[in-house]
XYZ file of C-alpha atoms in Angstrom:
284
model
C -94.682 148.751 37.829
C -90.958 148.879 38.949
C -90.827 149.912 42.361
C -94.037 147.839 43.297
C -92.141 144.649 41.551
C -89.441 145.887 44.639
C -91.427 146.609 47.159
C -93.064 142.979 46.702
C -89.832 141.323 46.740
C -88.628 143.737 50.195
C -91.818 141.772 51.748
C -90.853 138.027 50.474
C -87.459 139.175 51.669
C -87.555 140.576 55.392
C -90.741 137.361 56.185
C -88.105 135.358 54.949
C -85.857 136.557 57.280
C -88.267 136.638 59.773
C -88.074 132.965 60.506
C -86.344 131.438 63.913
C -83.640 129.557 62.510
C -82.659 131.837 59.832
C -79.137 130.548 57.234
C -77.297 132.276 54.726
C -74.178 131.439 52.681
C -71.908 133.827 50.420
C -69.550 134.313 48.559
C -66.385 136.496 48.036
C -64.067 136.860 44.813
C -60.833 139.201 46.938
C -58.231 141.022 44.200
C -55.421 143.506 45.042
C -53.267 145.234 42.363
C -49.996 145.435 43.269
C -47.733 148.628 41.627
C -44.253 146.745 41.137
C -43.303 149.973 40.714
C -43.594 152.135 44.125
C -41.149 147.947 44.773
C -38.030 149.172 42.399
C -39.790 148.054 39.627
C -38.537 150.142 37.526
C -34.757 148.548 37.383
C -36.826 145.227 37.021
C -37.043 143.719 33.116
C -41.392 142.854 31.818
C -39.992 139.275 32.417
C -39.225 139.439 35.746
C -42.504 141.938 36.970
C -44.976 138.822 35.302
C -42.438 136.681 36.873
C -42.943 138.139 40.557
C -46.724 138.591 40.038
C -47.772 135.328 38.375
C -45.496 134.005 42.379
C -47.791 136.535 44.472
C -50.918 135.315 42.912
C -52.592 133.414 45.715
C -52.063 136.125 47.351
C -53.355 139.254 45.681
C -56.453 136.276 44.023
C -58.633 134.618 46.993
C -62.332 133.066 48.193
C -63.945 133.408 50.725
C -66.328 132.227 52.477
C -69.449 134.405 54.641
C -71.472 132.224 56.958
C -74.358 134.202 58.254
C -77.820 134.285 60.754
C -78.963 136.806 62.523
C -77.022 137.454 64.587
C -73.411 135.422 63.937
C -71.466 134.998 61.789
C -67.813 133.252 59.914
C -65.814 134.774 57.357
C -63.112 131.757 55.994
C -60.868 131.330 53.034
C -62.165 128.224 50.660
C -59.512 126.152 50.800
C -58.469 124.647 47.427
C -55.749 121.700 46.055
C -52.967 124.649 44.703
C -51.769 123.826 41.332
C -47.568 121.876 41.525
C -45.424 124.443 40.416
C -41.315 124.000 40.427
C -39.434 126.885 42.831
C -41.121 127.713 46.384
C -45.592 130.491 46.630
C -44.907 133.680 47.810
C -46.029 134.270 51.586
C -46.077 137.015 53.650
C -44.046 137.291 56.815
C -45.447 133.842 57.380
C -49.270 134.600 58.009
C -51.731 131.704 57.597
C -55.665 132.255 56.588
C -57.544 132.731 59.361
C -61.047 132.562 60.392
C -62.566 135.591 61.850
C -65.771 135.773 63.239
C -68.235 138.057 64.844
C -71.244 138.428 67.324
C -72.952 141.094 66.769
C -75.921 141.146 69.430
C -72.771 140.184 71.372
C -71.181 142.633 70.256
C -67.651 139.989 69.627
C -64.903 139.873 67.706
C -62.360 136.460 67.325
C -59.673 136.392 64.741
C -58.107 132.995 64.933
C -54.744 132.763 63.149
C -51.468 131.591 62.324
C -48.416 132.770 62.554
C -45.142 132.094 61.479
C -45.386 128.462 63.225
C -47.589 129.922 66.901
C -52.235 129.724 66.953
C -53.448 133.470 67.805
C -57.673 133.859 69.164
C -57.214 137.312 68.511
C -59.735 139.320 70.313
C -61.338 143.290 70.097
C -64.052 145.071 71.013
C -66.628 145.199 68.268
C -67.642 149.567 68.224
C -70.173 150.193 64.671
C -68.354 151.290 61.938
C -69.514 155.272 61.384
C -70.666 154.630 57.601
C -71.985 157.535 55.250
C -74.754 156.572 53.722
C -75.243 157.836 49.992
C -78.161 157.191 47.526
C -76.553 156.153 44.462
C -77.452 152.398 43.396
C -75.857 149.952 40.702
C -77.016 145.935 40.467
C -75.008 143.291 41.689
C -75.904 139.675 40.202
C -79.912 139.679 41.268
C -79.622 142.452 44.134
C -79.929 146.861 44.517
C -76.816 147.538 46.284
C -76.444 150.972 47.498
C -73.381 153.295 48.118
C -71.993 153.797 51.959
C -68.591 155.308 52.776
C -66.464 155.351 55.939
C -62.290 156.216 56.633
C -60.565 153.810 58.437
C -57.566 154.128 60.350
C -55.114 151.283 58.619
C -53.238 148.706 60.923
C -49.862 148.497 60.243
C -49.918 144.912 59.658
C -51.824 146.021 56.593
C -49.740 144.674 53.300
C -52.696 145.195 50.638
C -51.882 148.913 51.083
C -48.117 149.142 51.206
C -46.248 151.342 49.907
C -42.920 151.538 48.153
C -41.041 155.209 48.644
C -40.149 156.867 46.427
C -37.339 159.398 46.524
C -39.469 162.441 46.924
C -41.633 160.374 50.036
C -38.049 160.609 51.350
C -37.323 164.244 51.367
C -40.554 164.696 53.617
C -41.983 164.278 57.175
C -46.740 163.576 56.071
C -48.501 163.059 58.616
C -50.605 160.890 56.487
C -48.261 158.199 56.018
C -46.366 156.443 58.396
C -42.489 154.750 57.847
C -42.640 150.427 57.781
C -39.546 150.050 56.298
C -36.778 152.410 55.131
C -38.356 151.438 51.853
C -41.450 150.888 52.516
C -44.466 153.439 53.885
C -48.331 152.741 54.224
C -51.190 155.256 54.169
C -52.388 155.885 57.882
C -56.099 155.972 56.797
C -58.442 155.094 53.365
C -61.999 155.448 51.963
C -63.478 152.171 52.174
C -66.483 151.697 49.706
C -69.514 149.833 50.349
C -72.270 148.570 48.418
C -75.383 146.545 50.107
C -78.029 145.637 49.937
C -81.761 145.656 51.735
C -83.035 143.013 50.533
C -81.052 141.095 52.589
C -81.446 142.299 55.695
C -78.745 141.344 57.642
C -76.173 143.971 59.265
C -73.247 141.503 58.137
C -70.348 141.661 55.146
C -67.037 140.257 55.173
C -64.556 140.752 56.803
C -64.569 143.004 59.094
C -66.916 144.834 58.093
C -70.150 145.048 58.530
C -73.611 147.585 60.408
C -74.929 148.443 57.114
C -79.167 148.136 56.702
C -77.898 145.134 54.389
C -75.682 142.386 53.432
C -72.417 144.147 52.073
C -71.749 142.844 48.529
C -68.632 144.425 47.708
C -66.107 146.700 49.503
C -63.725 147.971 47.635
C -60.908 149.786 50.288
C -57.687 151.044 48.861
C -56.509 148.292 45.939
C -58.958 145.610 47.057
C -62.067 145.221 45.979
C -63.570 142.163 47.174
C -66.801 141.049 45.709
C -69.909 139.399 45.970
C -70.096 135.910 43.425
C -72.621 133.482 45.311
C -75.669 134.479 46.632
C -77.188 130.326 49.020
C -80.243 132.005 51.683
C -81.058 128.526 53.603
C -78.425 126.050 52.433
C -79.519 122.190 52.882
C -76.893 121.708 54.495
C -77.509 123.023 57.853
C -74.546 126.303 58.788
C -72.321 125.595 61.895
C -70.862 129.132 63.209
C -68.836 128.041 67.020
C -66.728 131.079 68.645
C -63.240 130.192 67.824
C -61.141 129.189 71.544
C -58.114 127.611 70.027
C -54.950 129.879 70.199
C -52.640 132.241 72.279
C -55.057 134.719 73.544
C -54.327 138.547 72.609
C -55.661 142.006 71.237
C -54.995 143.183 68.650
C -52.949 146.279 69.618
C -50.325 142.624 72.365
C -50.508 140.757 68.363
C -49.008 143.791 66.079
C -47.101 143.956 68.966
C -45.650 140.274 68.320
C -45.793 140.615 63.971
C -43.901 143.839 64.241
C -41.349 141.830 66.323
C -40.629 139.148 64.755
C -40.772 140.566 61.918
C -37.384 143.131 62.094
C -35.725 139.804 64.410
C -36.752 137.699 60.206
C -34.876 140.900 58.326
C -31.946 140.759 61.048
C -31.452 137.181 60.333
C -31.823 137.964 56.384
C -29.014 140.244 57.057
C -26.893 137.654 59.224
C -27.080 135.537 56.659
C -25.174 136.959 53.613
C -23.068 137.929 56.030
C -23.336 133.937 56.163
C -24.025 133.511 59.708
C -27.667 132.376 58.688
C -30.271 130.980 61.189
C -33.486 130.073 61.930
C -35.416 131.253 65.105
C -39.164 130.480 66.463
C -41.537 131.102 68.866
C -40.602 130.088 72.863
């Protein structure tokens, strides 16, 4: 009986998605854990650790919305009004929230973002991810999801997977990690686990993830979990998906190079401030 019900539901889903003007919207909650002990946290009091974690909450816990058709999608952070509080919020390297656009049919991927007060339009060629499909299933809301996994190379700007280098780490040159700074390292690869549902036969998902025979409802990557909390099919208000056009057009490699250089400038600026020679640099 359960198999019959699932089969009927899939038939209805396929009929729904066959509509020429099909649209959908999925809301995702992203959470990243932070190991204070890997960043000299052992030398801090529990009260100080809590203060830092509270200040980092807006960076570690975010809500995103994926608006999609059968071929296109836009993924961006949900705008929200921050609660008033004393002091400054935590920011990482001047990076602002961006918009990720995918066109699966044409193989296009654009990311519109703002970093250090300058807008960039990052262009990438889209290659289908090399997913390994599994048979394991689990239920997410009303949807039956299947497991898939892949090994992903990390980006040098991927702060979510960065970690402090322990004393033992500094004594050896591991081929599995890359040195970001004297105190911070990044694994060269991470295992990504995805849970997708064929009940929504759209080859899409949050962020850069796509390429499975169904919408991805959950992603587990390193210390980050992205979980779908709400899905709306064919909302009454039409969704407008536009290809971003604003910002300096750069490739992913060019953007990474620019950001590395800017972060080095910031580190030098902070060193000068400690020595009494403060200054502020921007893009020219």
